[in-house]
mmCIF file of C-alpha atoms in Angstrom:
data_model
loop_
_atom_site.group_PDB
_atom_site.id
_atom_site.type_symbol
_atom_site.label_atom_id
_atom_site.label_comp_id
_atom_site.label_asym_id
_atom_site.label_seq_id
_atom_site.Cartn_x
_atom_site.Cartn_y
_atom_site.Cartn_z
ATOM 1 C CA MET A 1 -0.277 -7.476 17.742
ATOM 2 C CA GLU A 2 1.254 -4.386 16.160
ATOM 3 C CA ALA A 3 0.973 -3.900 12.416
ATOM 4 C CA ALA A 4 2.286 -1.286 10.010
ATOM 5 C CA LEU A 5 2.781 -0.625 6.340
ATOM 6 C CA VAL A 6 6.233 0.457 5.213
ATOM 7 C CA HIS A 7 6.187 2.632 2.102
ATOM 8 C CA VAL A 8 9.412 1.823 0.257
ATOM 9 C CA ARG A 9 10.570 4.339 -2.327
ATOM 10 C CA SER A 10 12.855 3.644 -5.248
ATOM 11 C CA ASP A 11 15.638 5.664 -3.599
ATOM 12 C CA GLY A 12 15.540 3.314 -0.597
ATOM 13 C CA LYS A 13 13.811 5.757 1.751
ATOM 14 C CA GLN A 14 11.091 4.237 3.866
ATOM 15 C CA GLN A 15 8.078 5.654 5.665
ATOM 16 C CA LEU A 16 6.383 3.695 8.441
ATOM 17 C CA VAL A 17 2.576 3.895 8.559
ATOM 18 C CA PRO A 18 1.283 2.314 11.797
ATOM 19 C CA LEU A 19 -2.084 0.539 11.553
ATOM 20 C CA LYS A 20 -4.479 0.791 14.480
ATOM 21 C CA ALA A 21 -6.626 -2.170 15.473
ATOM 22 C CA GLY A 22 -9.818 -2.207 13.444
ATOM 23 C CA LYS A 23 -10.539 -1.132 9.892
ATOM 24 C CA VAL A 24 -8.548 1.357 7.818
ATOM 25 C CA VAL A 25 -9.691 2.375 4.339
ATOM 26 C CA LEU A 26 -7.086 3.401 1.754
ATOM 27 C CA GLY A 27 -8.267 5.624 -1.092
ATOM 28 C CA ARG A 28 -8.372 9.168 -2.392
ATOM 29 C CA GLU A 29 -11.609 10.361 -0.714
ATOM 30 C CA LYS A 30 -11.442 12.655 2.306
ATOM 31 C CA ASP A 31 -13.121 10.076 4.542
ATOM 32 C CA CYS A 32 -10.307 7.527 3.987
ATOM 33 C CA GLN A 33 -7.866 7.064 6.852
ATOM 34 C CA LEU A 34 -4.997 6.483 4.384
ATOM 35 C CA ARG A 35 -5.589 9.098 1.707
ATOM 36 C CA ILE A 36 -3.548 9.088 -1.503
ATOM 37 C CA PRO A 37 -4.609 11.618 -4.173
ATOM 38 C CA SER A 38 -3.775 9.686 -7.320
ATOM 39 C CA GLY A 39 -5.848 8.861 -10.370
ATOM 40 C CA GLN A 40 -4.586 5.273 -10.075
ATOM 41 C CA ILE A 41 -6.179 4.968 -6.633
ATOM 42 C CA SER A 42 -9.956 4.541 -6.381
ATOM 43 C CA ARG A 43 -12.024 6.730 -4.061
ATOM 44 C CA HIS A 44 -12.304 3.784 -1.645
ATOM 45 C CA HIS A 45 -9.621 1.430 -2.959
ATOM 46 C CA CYS A 46 -9.067 -1.210 -0.287
ATOM 47 C CA GLU A 47 -9.625 -1.904 3.380
ATOM 48 C CA LEU A 48 -7.111 -3.240 5.886
ATOM 49 C CA THR A 49 -8.477 -4.941 8.998
ATOM 50 C CA THR A 50 -6.084 -5.392 11.901
ATOM 51 C CA GLY A 51 -6.947 -7.386 14.979
ATOM 52 C CA GLY A 52 -6.428 -10.452 17.107
ATOM 53 C CA ALA A 53 -5.019 -13.027 14.749
ATOM 54 C CA GLY A 54 -3.619 -10.887 11.964
ATOM 55 C CA VAL A 55 -4.135 -8.428 9.146
ATOM 56 C CA ARG A 56 -6.543 -8.843 6.223
ATOM 57 C CA ILE A 57 -6.838 -6.770 3.069
ATOM 58 C CA CYS A 58 -9.971 -6.495 0.965
ATOM 59 C CA ASP A 59 -10.294 -4.761 -2.394
ATOM 60 C CA LEU A 60 -13.343 -2.473 -2.402
ATOM 61 C CA GLY A 61 -14.155 -2.841 -6.091
ATOM 62 C CA SER A 62 -11.275 -0.608 -7.176
ATOM 63 C CA SER A 63 -10.776 0.133 -10.862
ATOM 64 C CA ASN A 64 -7.103 -0.878 -10.993
ATOM 65 C CA GLY A 65 -7.126 -3.632 -8.395
ATOM 66 C CA THR A 66 -5.235 -4.439 -5.220
ATOM 67 C CA PHE A 67 -2.184 -6.697 -5.453
ATOM 68 C CA VAL A 68 -0.385 -8.774 -2.840
ATOM 69 C CA ASN A 69 2.979 -10.186 -3.907
ATOM 70 C CA GLY A 70 2.102 -9.524 -7.543
ATOM 71 C CA GLN A 71 -1.251 -11.342 -7.420
ATOM 72 C CA LYS A 72 -4.529 -9.466 -7.873
ATOM 73 C CA ILE A 73 -6.718 -10.164 -4.854
ATOM 74 C CA GLU A 74 -10.292 -9.631 -3.735
ATOM 75 C CA GLU A 75 -9.412 -10.491 -0.138
ATOM 76 C CA ALA A 76 -6.309 -11.951 1.491
ATOM 77 C CA GLU A 77 -4.695 -12.660 4.837
ATOM 78 C CA LEU A 78 -1.417 -10.738 5.064
ATOM 79 C CA THR A 79 1.835 -11.964 6.557
ATOM 80 C CA ALA A 80 4.984 -10.105 7.527
ATOM 81 C CA GLY A 81 7.006 -9.144 4.459
ATOM 82 C CA ASP A 82 4.119 -9.238 1.966
ATOM 83 C CA VAL A 83 4.286 -6.544 -0.740
ATOM 84 C CA ILE A 84 1.070 -4.609 -1.402
ATOM 85 C CA ALA A 85 0.651 -2.629 -4.637
ATOM 86 C CA VAL A 86 -2.180 -0.115 -5.042
ATOM 87 C CA GLY A 87 -1.801 2.177 -8.030
ATOM 88 C CA SER A 88 1.835 3.257 -8.021
ATOM 89 C CA MET A 89 2.154 2.891 -4.244
ATOM 90 C CA LEU A 90 4.116 -0.039 -2.856
ATOM 91 C CA PHE A 91 4.078 -1.112 0.777
ATOM 92 C CA VAL A 92 5.698 -3.899 2.789
ATOM 93 C CA VAL A 93 3.578 -5.385 5.578
ATOM 94 C CA GLN A 94 5.248 -5.302 8.992
ATOM 95 C CA ILE A 95 3.759 -7.360 11.845
ATOM 96 C CA ASP A 96 5.180 -7.204 15.374
ATOM 97 C CA GLY A 97 8.314 -5.551 14.000
ATOM 98 C CA GLU A 98 8.950 -8.189 11.323
ATOM 99 C CA PRO A 99 10.601 -7.787 8.962
ATOM 100 C CA ASP A 100 12.799 -5.633 11.188
ATOM 101 C CA HIS A 101 14.954 -4.559 8.252
ATOM 102 C CA ILE A 102 13.874 -4.021 4.670
ATOM 103 C CA ASP A 103 16.768 -4.115 2.229
ATOM 104 C CA PRO A 104 15.727 -2.012 -0.791
ATOM 105 C CA GLU A 105 18.059 -3.928 -3.124
ATOM 106 C CA GLU A 106 16.770 -7.306 -1.979
ATOM 107 C CA LEU A 107 13.200 -6.047 -2.195
ATOM 108 C CA SER A 108 13.698 -4.380 -5.573
ATOM 109 C CA GLN A 109 12.917 -7.459 -7.642
ATOM 110 C CA ARG A 110 9.782 -8.295 -5.649
ATOM 111 C CA VAL A 111 8.606 -4.673 -5.826
ATOM 112 C CA ARG A 112 9.178 -4.464 -9.577
ATOM 113 C CA SER A 113 7.315 -7.737 -10.093
ATOM 114 C CA ALA A 114 4.370 -6.495 -8.027
ATOM 115 C CA ALA A 115 4.282 -3.144 -9.852
ATOM 116 C CA SER A 116 4.526 -4.806 -13.262
ATOM 117 C CA ALA A 117 1.663 -7.156 -12.433
ATOM 118 C CA ALA A 118 -0.462 -4.218 -11.258
ATOM 119 C CA ALA A 119 0.331 -2.195 -14.385
ATOM 120 C CA GLU A 120 -0.431 -5.080 -16.735
ATOM 121 C CA ALA A 121 -3.742 -5.827 -15.027
ATOM 122 C CA SER A 122 -4.778 -2.170 -15.227
ATOM 123 C CA GLY A 123 -3.948 -2.108 -18.944
ATOM 124 C CA ALA A 124 -1.007 0.243 -18.509
ATOM 125 C CA GLY A 125 1.577 -2.299 -19.663
ATOM 126 C CA PRO A 126 4.599 -3.762 -17.879
ATOM 127 C CA GLY A 127 6.566 -1.312 -15.764
ATOM 128 C CA ALA A 128 4.173 1.589 -16.370
ATOM 129 C CA LEU A 129 3.523 2.183 -12.698
ATOM 130 C CA LEU A 130 7.198 2.587 -11.945
ATOM 131 C CA GLY A 131 8.131 4.386 -15.125
ATOM 132 C CA ASN A 132 11.680 4.541 -16.373
ATOM 133 C CA ASP A 133 13.114 6.061 -13.220
ATOM 134 C CA ASP A 134 10.680 4.954 -10.493
ATOM 135 C CA SER A 135 9.779 8.629 -9.911
ATOM 136 C CA SER A 136 6.097 7.803 -9.537
ATOM 137 C CA VAL A 137 6.734 6.388 -6.063
ATOM 138 C CA ASP A 138 9.137 9.089 -4.876
ATOM 139 C CA PHE A 139 7.021 11.221 -2.580
ATOM 140 C CA ASP A 140 6.342 11.401 1.124
ATOM 141 C CA PHE A 141 2.858 11.615 2.533
ATOM 142 C CA ASP A 142 1.228 11.909 5.927
ATOM 143 C CA PHE A 143 -1.615 9.877 7.329
ATOM 144 C CA ASP A 144 -4.195 10.774 9.949
ATOM 145 C CA LEU A 145 -5.048 7.568 11.753
ATOM 146 C CA SER A 146 -6.460 9.303 14.824
ATOM 147 C CA ASP A 147 -10.016 8.700 15.911
ATOM 148 C CA ASP A 148 -10.904 12.395 15.988
ATOM 149 C CA ASP A 149 -13.162 13.992 13.407
ATOM 150 C CA ASP A 150 -10.693 16.683 12.311
ATOM 151 C CA ASP A 151 -10.192 17.032 8.582
ATOM 152 C CA GLN A 152 -6.976 15.616 7.195
ATOM 153 C CA PRO A 153 -4.617 17.746 5.131
ATOM 154 C CA GLU A 154 -4.452 16.966 1.432
ATOM 155 C CA LEU A 155 -1.459 14.858 0.467
#
């Protein structure tokens, strides 16, 4: 099974983040495999586990929560096409190449719903994570998912 997260920006640009088999921690600390330096992201925000039967996500006690399809979760099994919201970051789950095409317009409503739910739960109010122009999700970032011990560059 091959799994990836697709970061979808408000301008329609997408960035594929392959997930290796095993555990991947998303957060802002240097020891996280998916590092996002944002105050809305906890030091160790959530963990994705990829293997055998599928992909699971587990919130690691984050301050602002982890959301799947607009629902705050502690732990959940992910399926292809699910929308994950952590802070202002929005990802679509891709499993074995599905969905093979992500239409930003079609996804827009689901993404806005997920972001609004995350913002409301964190006390920021509806739409706060996206802002008026969605600029909060308009940046590219690199991930070091290698098994080596080299330090990652700051994002």
